[in-house]
Coordinates of C-alpha atoms in Angstrom, one line a residue:
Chain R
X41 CA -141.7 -60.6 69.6
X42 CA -142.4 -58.0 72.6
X43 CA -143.3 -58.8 75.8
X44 CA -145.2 -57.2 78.6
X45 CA -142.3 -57.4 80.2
X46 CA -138.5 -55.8 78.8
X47 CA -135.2 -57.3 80.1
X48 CA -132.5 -54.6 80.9
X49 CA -128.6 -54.2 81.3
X50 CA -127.0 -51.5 83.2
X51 CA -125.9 -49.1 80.1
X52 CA -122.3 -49.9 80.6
X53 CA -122.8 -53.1 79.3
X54 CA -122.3 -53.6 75.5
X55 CA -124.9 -56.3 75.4
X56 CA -127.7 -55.6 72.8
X57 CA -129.5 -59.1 72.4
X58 CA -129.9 -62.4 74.4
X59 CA -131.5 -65.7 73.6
X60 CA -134.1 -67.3 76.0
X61 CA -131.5 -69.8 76.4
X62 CA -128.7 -67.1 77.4
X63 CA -131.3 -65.4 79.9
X64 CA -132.5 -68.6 81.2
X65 CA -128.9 -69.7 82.0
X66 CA -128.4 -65.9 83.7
X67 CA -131.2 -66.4 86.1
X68 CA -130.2 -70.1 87.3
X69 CA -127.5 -68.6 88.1
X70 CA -125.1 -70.9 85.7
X71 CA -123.8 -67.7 84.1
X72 CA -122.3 -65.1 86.1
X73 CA -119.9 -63.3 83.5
X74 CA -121.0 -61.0 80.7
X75 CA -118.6 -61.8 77.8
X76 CA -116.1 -58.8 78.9
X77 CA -115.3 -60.5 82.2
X78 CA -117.5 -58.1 84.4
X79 CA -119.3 -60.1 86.8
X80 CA -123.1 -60.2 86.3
X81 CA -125.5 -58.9 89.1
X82 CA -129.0 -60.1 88.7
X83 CA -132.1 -58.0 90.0
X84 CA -135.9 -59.9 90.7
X85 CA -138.5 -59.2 92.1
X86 CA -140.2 -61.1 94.9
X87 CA -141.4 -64.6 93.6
X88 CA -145.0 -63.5 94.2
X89 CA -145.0 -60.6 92.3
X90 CA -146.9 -60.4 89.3
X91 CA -144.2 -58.9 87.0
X92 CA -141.6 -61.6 88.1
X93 CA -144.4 -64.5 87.4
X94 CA -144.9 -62.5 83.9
X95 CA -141.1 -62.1 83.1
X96 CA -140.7 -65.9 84.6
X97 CA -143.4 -67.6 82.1
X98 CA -143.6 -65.5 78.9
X99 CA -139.4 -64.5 78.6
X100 CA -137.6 -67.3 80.8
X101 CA -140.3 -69.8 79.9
X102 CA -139.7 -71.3 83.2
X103 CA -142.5 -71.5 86.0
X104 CA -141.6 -69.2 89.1
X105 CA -141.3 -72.2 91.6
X106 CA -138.7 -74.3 89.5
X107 CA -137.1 -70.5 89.8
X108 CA -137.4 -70.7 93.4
X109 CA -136.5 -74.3 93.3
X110 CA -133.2 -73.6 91.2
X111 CA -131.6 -70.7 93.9
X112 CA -132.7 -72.8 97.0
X113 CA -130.8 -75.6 95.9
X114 CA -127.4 -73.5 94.7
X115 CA -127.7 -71.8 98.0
X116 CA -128.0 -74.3 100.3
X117 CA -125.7 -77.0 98.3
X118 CA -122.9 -74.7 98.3
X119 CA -122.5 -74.2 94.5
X120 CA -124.2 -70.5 93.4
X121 CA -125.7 -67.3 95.4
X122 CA -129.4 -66.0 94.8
X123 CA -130.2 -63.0 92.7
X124 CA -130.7 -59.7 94.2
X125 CA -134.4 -59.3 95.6
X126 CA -135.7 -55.7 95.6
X127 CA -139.2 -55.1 96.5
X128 CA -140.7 -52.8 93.7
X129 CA -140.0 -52.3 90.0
X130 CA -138.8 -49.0 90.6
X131 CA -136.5 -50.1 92.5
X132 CA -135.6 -52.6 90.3
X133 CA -135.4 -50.1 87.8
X134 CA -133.1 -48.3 89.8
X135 CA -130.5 -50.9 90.8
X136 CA -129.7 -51.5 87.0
X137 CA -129.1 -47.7 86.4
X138 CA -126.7 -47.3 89.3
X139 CA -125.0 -51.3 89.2
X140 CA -122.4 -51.8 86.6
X141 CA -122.7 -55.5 85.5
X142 CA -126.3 -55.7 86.3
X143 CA -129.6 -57.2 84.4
X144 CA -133.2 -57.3 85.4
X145 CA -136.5 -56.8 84.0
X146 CA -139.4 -53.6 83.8
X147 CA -142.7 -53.4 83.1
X148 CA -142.9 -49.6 82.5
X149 CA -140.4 -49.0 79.6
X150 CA -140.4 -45.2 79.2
X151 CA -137.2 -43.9 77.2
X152 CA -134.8 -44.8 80.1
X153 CA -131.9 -42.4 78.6
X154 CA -129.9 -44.8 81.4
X155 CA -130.6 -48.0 80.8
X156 CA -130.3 -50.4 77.9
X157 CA -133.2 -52.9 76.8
X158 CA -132.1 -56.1 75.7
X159 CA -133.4 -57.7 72.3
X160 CA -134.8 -61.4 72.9
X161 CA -134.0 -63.9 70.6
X162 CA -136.2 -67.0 70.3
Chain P
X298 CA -136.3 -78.2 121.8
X299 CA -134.9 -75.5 120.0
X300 CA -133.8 -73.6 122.9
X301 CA -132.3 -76.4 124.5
X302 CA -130.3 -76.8 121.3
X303 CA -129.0 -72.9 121.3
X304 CA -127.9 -73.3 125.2
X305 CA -125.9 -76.5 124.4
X306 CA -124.4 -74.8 121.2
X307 CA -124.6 -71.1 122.8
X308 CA -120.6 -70.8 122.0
X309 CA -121.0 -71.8 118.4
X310 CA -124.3 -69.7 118.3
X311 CA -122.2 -66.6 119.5
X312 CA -119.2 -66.9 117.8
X313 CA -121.5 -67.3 114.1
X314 CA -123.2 -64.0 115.5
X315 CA -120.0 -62.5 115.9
X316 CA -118.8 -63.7 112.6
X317 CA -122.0 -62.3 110.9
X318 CA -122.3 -58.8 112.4
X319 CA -118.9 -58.6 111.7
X320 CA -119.7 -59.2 108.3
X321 CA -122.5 -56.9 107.9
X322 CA -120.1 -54.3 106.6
X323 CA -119.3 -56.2 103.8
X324 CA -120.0 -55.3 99.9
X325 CA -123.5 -56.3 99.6
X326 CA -123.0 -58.2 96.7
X327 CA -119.5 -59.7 97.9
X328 CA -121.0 -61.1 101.0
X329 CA -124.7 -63.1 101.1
X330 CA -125.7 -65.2 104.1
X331 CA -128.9 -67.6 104.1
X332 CA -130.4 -69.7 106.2
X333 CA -133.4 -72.5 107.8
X334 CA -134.7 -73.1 110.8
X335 CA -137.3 -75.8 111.2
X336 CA -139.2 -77.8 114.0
X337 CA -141.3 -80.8 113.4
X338 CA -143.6 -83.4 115.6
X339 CA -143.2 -86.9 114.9
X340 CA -144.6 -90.4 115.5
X341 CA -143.8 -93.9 114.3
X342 CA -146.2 -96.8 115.4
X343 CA -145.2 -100.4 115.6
X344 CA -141.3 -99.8 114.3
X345 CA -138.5 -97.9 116.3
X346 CA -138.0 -96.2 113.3
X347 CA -137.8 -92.6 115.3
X348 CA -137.6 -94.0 118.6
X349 CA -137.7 -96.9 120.7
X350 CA -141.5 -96.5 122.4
X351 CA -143.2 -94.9 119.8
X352 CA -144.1 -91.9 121.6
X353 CA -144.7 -88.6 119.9
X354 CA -141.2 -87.3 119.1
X355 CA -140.1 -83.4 119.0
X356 CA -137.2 -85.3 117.8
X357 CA -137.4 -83.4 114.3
X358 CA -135.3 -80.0 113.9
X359 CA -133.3 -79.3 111.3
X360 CA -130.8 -75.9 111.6
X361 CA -128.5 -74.3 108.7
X362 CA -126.6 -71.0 108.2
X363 CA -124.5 -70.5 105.6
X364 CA -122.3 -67.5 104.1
X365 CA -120.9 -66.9 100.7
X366 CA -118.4 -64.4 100.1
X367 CA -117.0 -63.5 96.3
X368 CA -113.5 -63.3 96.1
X369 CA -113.4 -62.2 92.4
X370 CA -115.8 -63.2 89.4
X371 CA -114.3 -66.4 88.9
X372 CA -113.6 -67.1 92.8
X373 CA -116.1 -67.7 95.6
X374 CA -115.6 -69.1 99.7
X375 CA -118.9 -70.7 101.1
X376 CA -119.5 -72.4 103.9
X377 CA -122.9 -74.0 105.6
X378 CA -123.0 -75.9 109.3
X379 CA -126.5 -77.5 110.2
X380 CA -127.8 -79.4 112.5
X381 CA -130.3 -82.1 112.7
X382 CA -132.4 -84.6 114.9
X383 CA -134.1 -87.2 113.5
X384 CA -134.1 -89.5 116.3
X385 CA -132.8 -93.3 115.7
X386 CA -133.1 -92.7 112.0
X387 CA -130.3 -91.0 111.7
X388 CA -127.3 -89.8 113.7
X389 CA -128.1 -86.5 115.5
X390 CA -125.1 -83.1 116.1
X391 CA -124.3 -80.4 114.4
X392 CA -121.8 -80.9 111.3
X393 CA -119.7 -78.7 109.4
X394 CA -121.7 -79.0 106.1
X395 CA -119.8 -77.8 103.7
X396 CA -116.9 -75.3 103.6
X397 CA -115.8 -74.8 100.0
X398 CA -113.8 -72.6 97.3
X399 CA -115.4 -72.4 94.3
X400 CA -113.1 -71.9 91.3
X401 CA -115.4 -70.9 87.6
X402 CA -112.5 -72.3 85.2
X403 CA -114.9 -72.1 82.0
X404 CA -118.0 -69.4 82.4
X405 CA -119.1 -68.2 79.1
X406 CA -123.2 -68.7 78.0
X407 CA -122.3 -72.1 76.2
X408 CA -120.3 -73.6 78.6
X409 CA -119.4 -73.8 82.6
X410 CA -116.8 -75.2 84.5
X411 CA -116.5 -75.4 88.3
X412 CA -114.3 -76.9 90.7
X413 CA -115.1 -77.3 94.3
X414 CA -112.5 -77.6 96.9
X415 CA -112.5 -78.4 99.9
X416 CA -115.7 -80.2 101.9
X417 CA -118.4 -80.3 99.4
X418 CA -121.6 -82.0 99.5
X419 CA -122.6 -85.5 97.3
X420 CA -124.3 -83.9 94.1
X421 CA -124.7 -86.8 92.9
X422 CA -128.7 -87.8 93.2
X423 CA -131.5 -85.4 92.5
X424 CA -131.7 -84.5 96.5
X425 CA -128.4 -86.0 97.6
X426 CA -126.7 -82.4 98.1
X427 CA -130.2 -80.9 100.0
X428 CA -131.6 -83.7 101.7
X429 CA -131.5 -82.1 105.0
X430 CA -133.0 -78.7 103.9
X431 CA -137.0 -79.1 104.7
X432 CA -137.9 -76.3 102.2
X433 CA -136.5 -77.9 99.1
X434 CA -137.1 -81.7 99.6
X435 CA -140.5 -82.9 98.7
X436 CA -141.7 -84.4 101.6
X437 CA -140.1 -84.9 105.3
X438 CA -138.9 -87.8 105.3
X439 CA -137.8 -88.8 101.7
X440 CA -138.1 -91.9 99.9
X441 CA -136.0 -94.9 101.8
X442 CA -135.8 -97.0 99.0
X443 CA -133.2 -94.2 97.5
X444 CA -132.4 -92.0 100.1
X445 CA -131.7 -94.3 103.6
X446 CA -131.5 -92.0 106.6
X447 CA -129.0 -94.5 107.8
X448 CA -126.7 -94.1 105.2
X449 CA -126.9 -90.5 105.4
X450 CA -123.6 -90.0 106.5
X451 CA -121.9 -91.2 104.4
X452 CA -123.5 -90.0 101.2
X453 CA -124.0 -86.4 101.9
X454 CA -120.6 -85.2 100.9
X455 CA -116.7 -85.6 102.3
X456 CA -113.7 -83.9 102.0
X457 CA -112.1 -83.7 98.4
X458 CA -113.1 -82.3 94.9
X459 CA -116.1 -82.3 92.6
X460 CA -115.4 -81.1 88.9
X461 CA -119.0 -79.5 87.3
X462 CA -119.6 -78.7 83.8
X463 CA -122.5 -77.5 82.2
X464 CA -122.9 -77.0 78.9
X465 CA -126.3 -75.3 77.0
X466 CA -126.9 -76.4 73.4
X467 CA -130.0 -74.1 71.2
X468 CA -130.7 -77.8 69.8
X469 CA -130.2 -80.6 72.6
X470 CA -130.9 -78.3 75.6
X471 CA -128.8 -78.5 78.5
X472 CA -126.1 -80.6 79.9
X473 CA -124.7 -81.0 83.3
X474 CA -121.7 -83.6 84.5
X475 CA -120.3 -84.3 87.8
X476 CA -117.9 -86.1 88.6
X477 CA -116.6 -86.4 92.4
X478 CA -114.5 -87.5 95.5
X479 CA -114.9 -86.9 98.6
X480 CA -114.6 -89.6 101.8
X481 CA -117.2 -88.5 105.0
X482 CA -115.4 -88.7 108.1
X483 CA -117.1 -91.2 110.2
X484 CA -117.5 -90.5 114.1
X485 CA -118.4 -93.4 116.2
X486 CA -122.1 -92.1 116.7
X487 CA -122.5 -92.6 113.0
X488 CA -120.7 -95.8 112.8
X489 CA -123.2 -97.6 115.6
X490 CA -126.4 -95.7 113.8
X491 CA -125.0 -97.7 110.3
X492 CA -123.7 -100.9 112.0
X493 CA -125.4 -101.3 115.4
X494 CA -124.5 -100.7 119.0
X495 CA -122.1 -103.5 119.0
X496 CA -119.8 -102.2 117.0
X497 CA -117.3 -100.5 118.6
X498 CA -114.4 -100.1 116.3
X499 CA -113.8 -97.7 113.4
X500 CA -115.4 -97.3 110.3
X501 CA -113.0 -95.5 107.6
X502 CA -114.6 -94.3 104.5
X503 CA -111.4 -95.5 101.9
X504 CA -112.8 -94.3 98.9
X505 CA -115.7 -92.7 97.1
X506 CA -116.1 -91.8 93.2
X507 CA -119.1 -90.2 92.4
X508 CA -120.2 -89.4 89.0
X509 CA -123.6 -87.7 87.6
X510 CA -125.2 -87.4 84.3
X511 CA -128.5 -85.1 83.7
X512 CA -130.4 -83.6 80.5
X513 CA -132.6 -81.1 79.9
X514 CA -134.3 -81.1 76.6
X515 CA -134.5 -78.2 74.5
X516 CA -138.4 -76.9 75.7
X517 CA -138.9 -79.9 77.5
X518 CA -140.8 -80.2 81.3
X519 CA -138.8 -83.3 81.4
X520 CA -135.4 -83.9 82.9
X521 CA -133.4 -87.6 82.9
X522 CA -130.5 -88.4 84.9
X523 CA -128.1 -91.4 85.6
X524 CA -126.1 -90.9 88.8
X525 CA -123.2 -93.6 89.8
X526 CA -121.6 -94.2 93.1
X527 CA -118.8 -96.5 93.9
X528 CA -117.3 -96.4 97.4
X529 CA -115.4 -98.9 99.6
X530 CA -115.4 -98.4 104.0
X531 CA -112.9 -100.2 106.0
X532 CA -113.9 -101.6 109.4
X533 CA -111.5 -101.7 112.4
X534 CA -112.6 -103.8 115.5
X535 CA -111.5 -102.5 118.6
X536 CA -110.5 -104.9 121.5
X537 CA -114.0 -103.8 122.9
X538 CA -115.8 -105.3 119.9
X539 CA -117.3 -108.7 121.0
X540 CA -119.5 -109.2 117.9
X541 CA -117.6 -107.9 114.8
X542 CA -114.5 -108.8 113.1
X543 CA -112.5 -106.2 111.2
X544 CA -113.6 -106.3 107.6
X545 CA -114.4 -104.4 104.5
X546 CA -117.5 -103.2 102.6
X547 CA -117.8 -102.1 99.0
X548 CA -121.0 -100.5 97.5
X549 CA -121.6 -99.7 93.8
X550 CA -124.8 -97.8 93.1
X551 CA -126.3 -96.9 89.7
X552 CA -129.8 -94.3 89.8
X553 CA -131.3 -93.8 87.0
X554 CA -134.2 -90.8 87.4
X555 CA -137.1 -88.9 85.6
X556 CA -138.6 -85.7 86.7
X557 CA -141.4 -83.9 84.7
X558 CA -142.3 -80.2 86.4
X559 CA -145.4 -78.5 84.4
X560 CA -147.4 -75.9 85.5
X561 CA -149.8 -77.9 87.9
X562 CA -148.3 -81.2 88.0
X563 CA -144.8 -82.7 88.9
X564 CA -143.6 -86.1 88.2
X565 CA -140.7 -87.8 89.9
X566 CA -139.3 -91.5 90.1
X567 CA -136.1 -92.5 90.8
X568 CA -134.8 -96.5 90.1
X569 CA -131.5 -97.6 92.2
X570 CA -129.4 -100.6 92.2
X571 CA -126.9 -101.0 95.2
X572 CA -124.6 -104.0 95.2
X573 CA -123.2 -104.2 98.6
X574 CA -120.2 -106.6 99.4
X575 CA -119.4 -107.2 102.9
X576 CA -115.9 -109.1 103.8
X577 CA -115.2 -110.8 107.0
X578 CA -117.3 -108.2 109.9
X579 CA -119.2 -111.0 110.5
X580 CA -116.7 -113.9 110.9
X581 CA -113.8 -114.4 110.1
X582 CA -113.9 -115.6 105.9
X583 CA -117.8 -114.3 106.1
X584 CA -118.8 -113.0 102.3
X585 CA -121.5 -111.5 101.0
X586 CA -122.5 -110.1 97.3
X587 CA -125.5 -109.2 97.0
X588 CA -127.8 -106.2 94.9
X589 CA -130.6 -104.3 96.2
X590 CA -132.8 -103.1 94.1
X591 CA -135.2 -100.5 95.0
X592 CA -137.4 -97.4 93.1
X593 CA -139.9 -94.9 93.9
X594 CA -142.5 -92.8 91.9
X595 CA -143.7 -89.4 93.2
X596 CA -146.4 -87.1 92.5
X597 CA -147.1 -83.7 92.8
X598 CA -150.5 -81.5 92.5
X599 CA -150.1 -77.8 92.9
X600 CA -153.5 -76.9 94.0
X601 CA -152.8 -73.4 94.7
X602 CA -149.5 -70.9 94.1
X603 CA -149.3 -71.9 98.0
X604 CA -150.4 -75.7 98.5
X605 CA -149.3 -78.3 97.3
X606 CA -150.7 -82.2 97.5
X607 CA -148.2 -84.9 97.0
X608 CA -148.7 -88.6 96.9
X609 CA -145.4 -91.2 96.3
X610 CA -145.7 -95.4 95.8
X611 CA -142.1 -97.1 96.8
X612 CA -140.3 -100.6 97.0
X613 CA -137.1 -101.6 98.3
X614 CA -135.5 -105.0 98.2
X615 CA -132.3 -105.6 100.2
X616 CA -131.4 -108.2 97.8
X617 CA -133.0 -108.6 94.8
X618 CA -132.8 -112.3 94.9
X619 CA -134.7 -112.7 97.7
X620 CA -137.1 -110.4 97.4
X621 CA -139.4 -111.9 100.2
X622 CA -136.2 -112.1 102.2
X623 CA -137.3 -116.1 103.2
X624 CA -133.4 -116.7 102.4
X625 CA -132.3 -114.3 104.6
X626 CA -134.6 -115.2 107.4
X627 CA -133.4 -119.1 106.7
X628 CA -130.0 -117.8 107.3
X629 CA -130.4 -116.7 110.6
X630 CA -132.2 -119.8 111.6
X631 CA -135.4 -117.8 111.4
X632 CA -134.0 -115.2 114.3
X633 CA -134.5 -112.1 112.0
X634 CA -138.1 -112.0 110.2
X635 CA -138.6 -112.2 106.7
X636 CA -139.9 -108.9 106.2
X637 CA -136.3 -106.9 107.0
X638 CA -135.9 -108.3 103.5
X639 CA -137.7 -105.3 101.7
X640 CA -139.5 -102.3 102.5
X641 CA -142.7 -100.6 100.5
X642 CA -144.0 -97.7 101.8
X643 CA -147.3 -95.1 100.4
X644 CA -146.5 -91.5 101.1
X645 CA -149.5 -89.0 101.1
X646 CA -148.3 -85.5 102.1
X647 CA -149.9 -81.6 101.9
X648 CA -147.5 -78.4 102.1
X649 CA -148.8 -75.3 102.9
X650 CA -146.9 -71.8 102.6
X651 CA -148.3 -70.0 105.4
X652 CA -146.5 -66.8 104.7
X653 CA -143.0 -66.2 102.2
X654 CA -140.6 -68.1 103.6
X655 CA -142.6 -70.0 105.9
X656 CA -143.9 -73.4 105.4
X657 CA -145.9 -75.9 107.2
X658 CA -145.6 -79.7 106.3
X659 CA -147.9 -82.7 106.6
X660 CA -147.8 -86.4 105.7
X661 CA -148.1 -89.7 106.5
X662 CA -146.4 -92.9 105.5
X663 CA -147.9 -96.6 105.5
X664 CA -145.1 -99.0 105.8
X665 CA -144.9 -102.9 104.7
X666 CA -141.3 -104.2 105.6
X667 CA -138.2 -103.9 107.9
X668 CA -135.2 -103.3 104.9
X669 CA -134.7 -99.8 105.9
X670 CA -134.7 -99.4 109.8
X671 CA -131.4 -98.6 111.7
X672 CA -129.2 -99.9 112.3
X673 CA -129.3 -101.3 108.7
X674 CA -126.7 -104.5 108.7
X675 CA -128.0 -105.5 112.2
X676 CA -132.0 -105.2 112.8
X677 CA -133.3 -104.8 115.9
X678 CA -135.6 -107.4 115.8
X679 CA -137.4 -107.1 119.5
X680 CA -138.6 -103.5 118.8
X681 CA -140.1 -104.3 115.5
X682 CA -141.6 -107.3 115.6
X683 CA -144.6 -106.4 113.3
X684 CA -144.4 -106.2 109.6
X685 CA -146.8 -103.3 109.1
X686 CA -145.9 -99.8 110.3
X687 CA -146.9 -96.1 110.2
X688 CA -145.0 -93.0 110.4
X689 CA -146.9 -89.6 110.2
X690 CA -144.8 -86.0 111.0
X691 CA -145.9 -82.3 110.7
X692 CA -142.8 -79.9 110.0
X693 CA -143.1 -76.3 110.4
X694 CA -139.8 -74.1 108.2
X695 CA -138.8 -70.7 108.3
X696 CA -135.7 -69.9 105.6
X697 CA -134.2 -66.7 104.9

């Protein structure tokens, strides 16, 4: 299935397909190691943006505020950090080419020589 | 408010400055910071639930700041220190919320593991571990039949260890245990707002096991959740006391809860049983064993990305074999009314996000009942001599 919205994976990262499931854990915050050990940096966009309402609902299956809900609570309970916010998906796009360990999401998949594009499994 | 606030605390204020610009330097993804700040307007009529005239009452800010710094993948130091004013319904000061190293034992995408050292918060309920953060309660004030301002203290966390695992099944969905210690240390201000003024000894939190059960189905809305608490406080009188005897409590709490979050809707209710056993305190030989039972049921209409409409039903019997509380009453010779035997309360509320990070809150409670105004073992009869009450509070929240 393809969605109007493509998760990526800095291109060091030998990580060719995640489940819903998998991804969903990644962005609560539960998971913060890939397999190898390296410690996983999450990218988003602001909560209002339309591509991080589209990656939230259609790939996450998750409604943005239970997002919003999730990090507020780790944050201010003591037990997990925020993802990254960057304003733009270019520079989203940007901050998983140059940070090793690091997943986010694009709406504009070109052929990103850079950047790997992670398979979703259902 | 506010500024009076920073001028008594300017030393703290500074030295967190310090400690934070200091910081600034730090790897940007080693070192995150967060925080609230939040000012409210508040009124109670016919109780002395905020205060003793029922005046309006700025007596409503809430404070927090809090740091996180990543030591290595599986090692993280965080630390949070609020402050809060809630007026008699709670004790007021600045407290070092939580200050914690966070150990991932077990992180792989079936399974994690995480110990918490050091002072932690009570994760035990659904808001137990963010009751005092304005943007991610539901309402204000929360509901009293669960969450008792009065006991605040010592159910928001202690010093000790909480083990969490979490564990993600394709077919069942997800999985998350707690299991916890951690005694609050009580100051004296906390022990009166519990107790009463007349109590002038100390109140030593003994022991306190907390453990938590919640489920995620596989594509579900729905979460459930079973939360148990059992914790025992030792009380000793001081040669000022003139009233109380040394003594013991015990509580046992079970919570069962439901939450249901869809697109436009949200459903929460939450059903506790507290069995509370007082020894001596009283008198000398004085024992009581009784179980509270209380619940509440919670709505939530998301009218707009931005607004949201919330309306919430509630009981709360002190003991749920007296639910009128005529027993209690008979008890005292009829000296304390009936109606500090339980406490039901309708919640209508509206939040608004008036920008990111910025929201204003409304609501407005109708209350039937005495059970849960401080201090809770000793009512203050004079001040609250009718058995219907209001409360209504506007809360404005800036969080970063």
């Amino acid at each position: 299935m393809t969605h109007a919205v493509e998760v990526i994976t800095h291109r060091g990262l030998d990580v060719d397909a995640l489940s819903t499931t998998q991804l969903r854990r990644i962005y609560s915050m539960r998971q913060s190691v890939w397999p190898s050990g390296e410690a996983i940096v999450v990218y988003v966009l602001p909560s209002e943006h339309q591509v991080h309402k589209a990656f939230s609902r259609e790939v996450l299956k998750i409604f943005p505020y239970q997002l919003d809900r999730i990090w507020n609570k780790l944050v201010f309970s003591g037990v997990g950090k925020k993802p990254i916010v960057v304003d733009s998906p270019e520079a989203l796009l940007e901050a998983v080419k140059t940070t090793p360990g690091a997943i986010g999401y694009t709406p504009m998949l070109n052929s990103q020589e850079s950047i790997s594009v992670v398979k979703i499994n259902q | 408010m506010l500024l009076k606030l920073i001028n008594k605390h300017k030393f703290t204020v500074a030295a967190v400055g310090v400690l934070l610009s200091s910081m600034s330097y730090a790897d940007e993804q080693s070192f995150v910071w967060h925080g609230y700040i939040s000012q409210g307007v508040v009124q109670s009529e016919n109780s002395n639930f905020i205060n003793d005239d029922g005046d309006l009452s700025f007596e409503l800010t809430e404070l927090g700041i809090n740091g996180s710094y990543q030591i290595s993948p599986s090692l993280r130091a965080t630390s949070q220190v609020t402050y809060i004013n809630g007026g008699n319904r709670l004790s007021d000061g600045a407290r070092l919320d939580y200050l914690l190293l966070d150990w991932a034992a077990v992180n792989t995408f079936d399974w994690q593991v995480n110990l918490y050292l050091g002072r932690t918060k009570s994760y035990n309920l659904l808001h137990s571990s963010t009751r005092d953060v304005p943007m991610v309660r539901p309402s204000i004030i929360l509901p009293q039949s669960v969450y008792f301002d009065a006991f605040r203290d010592t159910g928001i966390g202690g010093d000790g260890a909480v083990l969490a695992a979490s564990y993600s099944s394709s077919k069942y969905g997800e999985f998350d245990f707690t299991l916890g210690s951690g005694p609050t240390q009580l100051t004296t201000k906390q022990t009166k707002t519990l107790l009463g003024e007349l109590a002038e000894g100390d109140l030593d939190h003994r022991k306190d096991l907390q453990l938590a059960l919640y489920w995620r189905p596989i594509d579900s809305n729905w979460q459930y959740g079973i939360a148990l608490l059992d914790a025992a406080f030792q009380y000793k009188a001081s040669e000022f006391d003139r009233v109380y005897q040394s003594g013991r409590f015990i509580i046992e709490r079970a919570n069962i809860n439901a939450m249901y979050q869809g697109e436009h809707w949200e459903f929460v209710t939450e059903l506790n049983y507290s069995r509370l056993i007082i020894n001596d305190f009283i008198a000398p030989g004085f024992f009581r064993d009784s179980v509270g039972q209380g619940f509440y049921s919670q709505v939530r209409y998301h009218l707009t990305d931005k607004t949201r409409l919330l309306a919430r039903y509630e009981r709360f019997y002190s003991n749920r074999d007296d639910k009128n509380g005529s027993l209690a009453s008979a008890a005292t010779g009829g000296r304390v009314p009936s109606y500090f035997g339980f406490h039901n309360d309708v919640t209508a509320g509206i939040s608004y996000d008036v920008a990111d990070n910025l929201r204003l809150q409304l609501e407005h409670h109708w209350v039937k009942g005495g059970a849960r105004l401080a201090p809770a073992l000793t009512p203050n009869v004079e001040l609250n001599d009718s058995e219907y009450w209001r409360v209504w509070a506007a809360q404005l929240t800036y969080w970063f």
